Every structure is written in structure tokens, then in C-alpha cells.
mmCIF file of C-alpha atoms in Angstrom:
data_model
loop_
_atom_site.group_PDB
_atom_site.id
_atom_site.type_symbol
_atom_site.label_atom_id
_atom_site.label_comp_id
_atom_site.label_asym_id
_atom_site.label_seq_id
_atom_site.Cartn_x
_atom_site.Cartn_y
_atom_site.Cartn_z
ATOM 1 C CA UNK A 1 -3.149 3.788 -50.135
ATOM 2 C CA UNK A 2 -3.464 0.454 -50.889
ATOM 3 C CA UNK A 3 -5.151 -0.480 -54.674
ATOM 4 C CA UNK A 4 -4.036 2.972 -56.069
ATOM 5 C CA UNK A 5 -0.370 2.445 -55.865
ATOM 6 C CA UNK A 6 1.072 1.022 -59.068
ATOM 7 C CA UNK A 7 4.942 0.057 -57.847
ATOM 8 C CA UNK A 8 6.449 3.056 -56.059
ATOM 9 C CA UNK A 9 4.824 4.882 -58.554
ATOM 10 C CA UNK A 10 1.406 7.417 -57.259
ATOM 11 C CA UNK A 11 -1.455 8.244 -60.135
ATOM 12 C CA UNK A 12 -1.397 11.017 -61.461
ATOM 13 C CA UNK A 13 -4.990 11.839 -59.311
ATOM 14 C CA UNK A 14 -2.547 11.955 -56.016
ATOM 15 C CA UNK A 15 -0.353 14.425 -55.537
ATOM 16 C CA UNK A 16 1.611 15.071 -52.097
ATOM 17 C CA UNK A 17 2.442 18.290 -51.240
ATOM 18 C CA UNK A 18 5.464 19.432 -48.569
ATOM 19 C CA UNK A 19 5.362 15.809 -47.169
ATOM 20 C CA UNK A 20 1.950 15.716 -46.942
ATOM 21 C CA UNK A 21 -0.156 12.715 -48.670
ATOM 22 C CA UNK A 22 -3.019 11.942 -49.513
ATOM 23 C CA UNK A 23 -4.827 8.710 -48.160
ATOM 24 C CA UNK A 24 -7.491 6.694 -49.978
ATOM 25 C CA UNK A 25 -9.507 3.587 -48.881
ATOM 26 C CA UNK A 26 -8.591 1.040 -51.063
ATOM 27 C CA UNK A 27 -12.529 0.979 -51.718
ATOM 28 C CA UNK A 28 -12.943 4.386 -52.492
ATOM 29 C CA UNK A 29 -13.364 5.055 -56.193
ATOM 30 C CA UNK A 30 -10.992 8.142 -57.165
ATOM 31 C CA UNK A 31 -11.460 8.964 -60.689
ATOM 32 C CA UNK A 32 -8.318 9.366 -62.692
ATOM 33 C CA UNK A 33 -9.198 12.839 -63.451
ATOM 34 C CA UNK A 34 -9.564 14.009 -60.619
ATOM 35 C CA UNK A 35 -6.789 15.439 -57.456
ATOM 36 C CA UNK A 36 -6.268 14.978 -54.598
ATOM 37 C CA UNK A 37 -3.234 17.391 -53.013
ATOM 38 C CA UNK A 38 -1.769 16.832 -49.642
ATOM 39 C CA UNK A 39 -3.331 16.069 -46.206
ATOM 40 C CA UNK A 40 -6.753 14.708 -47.803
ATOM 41 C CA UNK A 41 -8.052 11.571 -46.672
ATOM 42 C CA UNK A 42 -10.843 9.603 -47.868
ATOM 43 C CA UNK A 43 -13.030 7.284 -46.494
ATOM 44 C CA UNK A 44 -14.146 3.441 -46.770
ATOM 45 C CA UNK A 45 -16.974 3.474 -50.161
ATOM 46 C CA UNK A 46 -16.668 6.731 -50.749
ATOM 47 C CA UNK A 47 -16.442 8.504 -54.520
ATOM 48 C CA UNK A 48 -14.737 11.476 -56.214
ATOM 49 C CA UNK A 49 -15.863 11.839 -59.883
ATOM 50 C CA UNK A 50 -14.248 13.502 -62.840
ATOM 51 C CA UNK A 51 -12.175 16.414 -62.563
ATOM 52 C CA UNK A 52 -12.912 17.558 -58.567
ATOM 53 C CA UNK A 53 -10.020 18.706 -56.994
ATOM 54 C CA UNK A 54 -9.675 18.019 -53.316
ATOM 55 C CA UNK A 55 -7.027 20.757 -51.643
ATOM 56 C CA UNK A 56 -5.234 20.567 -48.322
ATOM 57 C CA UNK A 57 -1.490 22.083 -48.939
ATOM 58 C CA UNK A 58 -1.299 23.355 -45.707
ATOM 59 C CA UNK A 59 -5.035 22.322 -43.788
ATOM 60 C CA UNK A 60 -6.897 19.005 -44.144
ATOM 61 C CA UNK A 61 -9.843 17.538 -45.948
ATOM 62 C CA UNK A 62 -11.380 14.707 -44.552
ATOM 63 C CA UNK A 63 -13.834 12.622 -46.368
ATOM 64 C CA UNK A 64 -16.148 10.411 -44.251
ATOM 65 C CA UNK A 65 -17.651 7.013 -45.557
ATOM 66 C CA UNK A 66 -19.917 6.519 -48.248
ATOM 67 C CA UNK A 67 -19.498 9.911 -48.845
ATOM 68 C CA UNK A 68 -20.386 11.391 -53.044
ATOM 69 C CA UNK A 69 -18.369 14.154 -54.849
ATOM 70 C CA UNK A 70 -19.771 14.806 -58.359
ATOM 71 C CA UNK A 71 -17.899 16.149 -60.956
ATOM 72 C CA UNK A 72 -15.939 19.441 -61.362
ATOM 73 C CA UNK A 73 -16.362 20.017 -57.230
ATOM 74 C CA UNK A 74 -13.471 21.846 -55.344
ATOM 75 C CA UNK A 75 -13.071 20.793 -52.063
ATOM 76 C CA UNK A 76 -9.991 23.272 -50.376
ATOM 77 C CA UNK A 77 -8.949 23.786 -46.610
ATOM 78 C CA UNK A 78 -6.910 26.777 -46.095
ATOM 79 C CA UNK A 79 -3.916 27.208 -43.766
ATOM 80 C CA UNK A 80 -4.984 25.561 -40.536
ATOM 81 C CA UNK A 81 -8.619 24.217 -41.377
ATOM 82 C CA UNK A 82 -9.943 21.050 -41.412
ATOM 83 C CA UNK A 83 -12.878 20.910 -43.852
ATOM 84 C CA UNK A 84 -14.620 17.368 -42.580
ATOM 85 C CA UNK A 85 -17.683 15.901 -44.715
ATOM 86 C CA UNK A 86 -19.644 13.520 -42.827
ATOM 87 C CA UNK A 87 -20.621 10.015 -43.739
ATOM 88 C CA UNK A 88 -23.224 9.393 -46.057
ATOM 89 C CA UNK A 89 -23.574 12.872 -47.787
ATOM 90 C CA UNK A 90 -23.630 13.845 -51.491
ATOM 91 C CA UNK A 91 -22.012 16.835 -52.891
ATOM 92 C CA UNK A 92 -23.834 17.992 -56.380
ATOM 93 C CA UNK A 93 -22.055 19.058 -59.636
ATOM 94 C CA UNK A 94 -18.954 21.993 -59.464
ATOM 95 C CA UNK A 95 -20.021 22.575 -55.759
ATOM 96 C CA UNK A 96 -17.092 24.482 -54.221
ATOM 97 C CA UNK A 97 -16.682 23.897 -50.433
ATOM 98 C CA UNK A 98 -14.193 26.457 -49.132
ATOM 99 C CA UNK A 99 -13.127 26.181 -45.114
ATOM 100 C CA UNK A 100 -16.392 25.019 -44.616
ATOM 101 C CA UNK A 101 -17.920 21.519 -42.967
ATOM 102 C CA UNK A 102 -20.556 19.259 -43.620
ATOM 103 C CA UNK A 103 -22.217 16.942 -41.196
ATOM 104 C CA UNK A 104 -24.046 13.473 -41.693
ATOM 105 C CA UNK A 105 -26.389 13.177 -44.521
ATOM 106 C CA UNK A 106 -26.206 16.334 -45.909
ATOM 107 C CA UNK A 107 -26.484 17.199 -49.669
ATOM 108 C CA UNK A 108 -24.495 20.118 -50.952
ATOM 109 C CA UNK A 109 -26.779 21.156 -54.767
ATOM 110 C CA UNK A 110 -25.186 22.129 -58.284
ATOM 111 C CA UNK A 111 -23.539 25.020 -58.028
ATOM 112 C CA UNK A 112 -23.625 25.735 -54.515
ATOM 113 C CA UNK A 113 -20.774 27.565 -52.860
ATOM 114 C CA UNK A 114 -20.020 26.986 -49.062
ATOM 115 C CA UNK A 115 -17.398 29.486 -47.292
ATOM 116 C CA UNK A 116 -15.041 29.612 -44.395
ATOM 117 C CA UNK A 117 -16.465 28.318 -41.554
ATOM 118 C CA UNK A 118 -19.741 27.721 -42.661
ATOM 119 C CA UNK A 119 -21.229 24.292 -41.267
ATOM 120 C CA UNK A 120 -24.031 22.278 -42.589
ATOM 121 C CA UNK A 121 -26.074 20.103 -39.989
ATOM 122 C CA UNK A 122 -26.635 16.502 -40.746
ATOM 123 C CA UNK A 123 -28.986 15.619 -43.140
ATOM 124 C CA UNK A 124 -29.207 19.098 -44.151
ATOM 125 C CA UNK A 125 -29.957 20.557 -48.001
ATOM 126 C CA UNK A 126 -28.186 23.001 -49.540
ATOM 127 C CA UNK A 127 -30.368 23.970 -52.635
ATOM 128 C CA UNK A 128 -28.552 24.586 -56.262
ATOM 129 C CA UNK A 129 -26.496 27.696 -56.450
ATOM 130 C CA UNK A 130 -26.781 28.800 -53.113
ATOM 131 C CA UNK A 131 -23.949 30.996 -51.079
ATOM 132 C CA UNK A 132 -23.650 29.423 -48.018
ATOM 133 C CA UNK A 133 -21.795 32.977 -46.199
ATOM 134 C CA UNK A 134 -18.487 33.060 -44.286
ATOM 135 C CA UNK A 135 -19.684 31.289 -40.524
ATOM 136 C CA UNK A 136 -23.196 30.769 -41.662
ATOM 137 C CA UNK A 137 -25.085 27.495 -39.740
ATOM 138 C CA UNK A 138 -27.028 25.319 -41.638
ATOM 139 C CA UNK A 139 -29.472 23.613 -39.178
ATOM 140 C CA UNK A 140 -29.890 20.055 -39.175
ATOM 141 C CA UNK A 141 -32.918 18.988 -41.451
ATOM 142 C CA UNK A 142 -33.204 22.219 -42.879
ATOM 143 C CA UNK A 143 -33.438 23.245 -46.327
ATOM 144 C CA UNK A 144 -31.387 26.833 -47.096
ATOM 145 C CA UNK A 145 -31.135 28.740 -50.282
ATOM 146 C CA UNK A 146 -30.497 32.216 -51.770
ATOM 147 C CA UNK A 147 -27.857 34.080 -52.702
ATOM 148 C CA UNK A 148 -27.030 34.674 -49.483
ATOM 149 C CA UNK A 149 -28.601 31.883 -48.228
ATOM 150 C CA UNK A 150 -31.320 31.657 -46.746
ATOM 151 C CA UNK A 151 -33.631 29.196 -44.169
ATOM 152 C CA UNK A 152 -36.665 28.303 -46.305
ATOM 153 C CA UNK A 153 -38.226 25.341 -44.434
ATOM 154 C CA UNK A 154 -37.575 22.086 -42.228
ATOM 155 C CA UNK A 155 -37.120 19.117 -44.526
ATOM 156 C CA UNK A 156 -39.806 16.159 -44.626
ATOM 157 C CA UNK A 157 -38.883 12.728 -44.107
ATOM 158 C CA UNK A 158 -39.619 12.265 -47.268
ATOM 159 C CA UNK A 159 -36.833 14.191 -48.449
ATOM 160 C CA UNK A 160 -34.438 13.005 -46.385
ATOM 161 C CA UNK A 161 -34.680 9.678 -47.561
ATOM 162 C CA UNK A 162 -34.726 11.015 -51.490
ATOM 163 C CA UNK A 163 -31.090 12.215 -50.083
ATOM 164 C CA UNK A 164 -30.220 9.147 -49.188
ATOM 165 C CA UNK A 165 -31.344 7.528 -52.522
ATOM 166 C CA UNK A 166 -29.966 9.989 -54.603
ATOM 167 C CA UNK A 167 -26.317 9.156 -52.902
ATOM 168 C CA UNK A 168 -26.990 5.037 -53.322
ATOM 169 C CA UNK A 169 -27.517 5.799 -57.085
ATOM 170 C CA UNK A 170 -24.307 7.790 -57.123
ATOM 171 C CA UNK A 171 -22.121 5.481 -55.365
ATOM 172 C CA UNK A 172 -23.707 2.188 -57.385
ATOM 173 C CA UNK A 173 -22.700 4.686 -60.245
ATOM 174 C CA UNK A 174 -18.907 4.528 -58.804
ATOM 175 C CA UNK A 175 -18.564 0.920 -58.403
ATOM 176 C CA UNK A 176 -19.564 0.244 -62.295
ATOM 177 C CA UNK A 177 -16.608 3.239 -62.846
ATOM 178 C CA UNK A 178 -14.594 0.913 -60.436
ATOM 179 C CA UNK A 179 -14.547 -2.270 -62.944
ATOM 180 C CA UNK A 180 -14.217 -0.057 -66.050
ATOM 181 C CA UNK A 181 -11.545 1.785 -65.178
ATOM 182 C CA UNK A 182 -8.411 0.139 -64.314
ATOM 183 C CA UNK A 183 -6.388 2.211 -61.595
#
């Protein structure tokens, strides 16, 4: 974990568990409030702001590149399960993504909660506050919502790319964060 290792010492934002460590790129931002616990690994300009909590005691969270957590998100993988998020996607404000996986592109809204072994296609929406059910499939370029959710409509280009601008914003956002706070 090169650039987040002060010494022998870890921050206080990494935390191995039962031998098992997390691994940042060294230009991933990881805000010092947030954790990351055991087999979590995190990819090349990718951003976890303040106070999510990535989990993986005993499964394994991968992060792709250039990928956005936003604040107060919980990211766990239960015994055995690799939760993966795919490069390039955004995950909104205390989003909790539980067992689940999340392709290319895809945004994950405020509030939404994603269970076991649901997947999300690539470039995919999840709306705010959503319940994305136990082995539900979100198609690829599809907007769902509901509580549970629900397939409203096929997503326009348009959108797509307001995805994709939404995550540059966030991830310009990190790189300021970067140079004001020293790790």
C-alpha cells in the first residue's frame, strides 16, 4: 500500500483482519475517516469519502478503477463473497451494498440498499432509496427503483453520460481532498 504507510505503522482508515489486508493504489484517495477491514482492495484513481466502511473479514471487496464511494456508504462481503464494483461507477451518499455486485458505469443513488447477490449491469442506475432484493438483476442501461425495486425504463444516452460526469466531478473532488489532507 504504497503512500498510505507511515513507517511500519497502518492509518487508522486500514485495518487487517485474521491476516487479511487491505490494499490501496497509492493513487486512490482513502479518506482518514473512513475503513477499510480485511481482504478489500482498491483500485488505481479511485475514492472512498468520509466515514464509508468497506467490510471483507472473511469475503472480499474489490474496488475497480476510477471507481466513487460517497460518504457514510457500507460496502460488506459476507463469508465467501466477493462483492466487485466495476470501473468507472459512482456509489451515492450512505448507499449500503451487501453481497451484491456492480458492473461498469453503474451509479448506485442516496440511500439505496443492494442485497446478496443482487447484480447491477454496466452503466446501470439505481435510483435514491431503492431495495435492490436478495438475487435481483439490474439490466444493463436500465434505470430500477421502488421499494422493491423495480424496472422503470431503459436509460438515454443522455443519462449515461450525466453518470459519467457526475463521477469526474466526484473524483476531481478527491484529488483537491488528496493535497489537503496529508495521509
Amino acid at each position: 500500500m504504497p503512500g498510505h504507510l507511515k513507517g511500519d505503522r497502518l492509518p487508522l482508515s486500514i485495518i487487517p483482519y485474521n491476516g487479511r489486508r487491505p490494499s490501496v493504489d497509492p493513487s486512490a484517495f482513502i479518506d482518514p475517516t473512513s475503513r477499510l477491514v480485511g481482504f478489500v482492495k482498491v483500485g488505481r484513481g479511485s475514492a472512498v469519502f468520509y466515514g464509508s466502511v468497506l467490510r471483507a473479514e472473511e469475503g472480499e471487496v474489490w474496488i475497480g478503477e476510477h471507481v466513487a464511494i460517497l460518504e457514510h456508504c457500507l460496502v460488506e462481503a459476507p463469508s465467501g463473497v466477493r462483492v466487485t464494483i466495476g470501473d468507472g461507477s459512482l456509489i451515492s451518499h450512505r448507499a449500503v451494498v451487501h453481497g451484491a455486485s456492480i458492473g461498469r458505469g453503474a451509479l448506485v443513488g442516496i440511500g439505496a440498499i443492494l442485497l446478496d447477490g443482487a447484480e447491477v449491469g454496466d452503466e446501470a442506475m439505481v435510483a435514491a432509496g431503492t431495495v435492490v432484493p436478495s438475487g435481483f438483476k439490474v439490466e444493463p442501461r436500465s434505470l430500477v427503483a421502488g421499494v422493491p425495486a423495480r424496472l422503470v425504463r431503459r436509460l438515454s444516452e443522455d443519462e449515461v453520460n450525466a453518470i459519467e460526469s457526475s463521477l469526474e466531478e466526484a473524483l476531481r473532488k478527491a484529488e483537491r481532498y488528496k493535497q489537503l489532507i496529508k495521509l
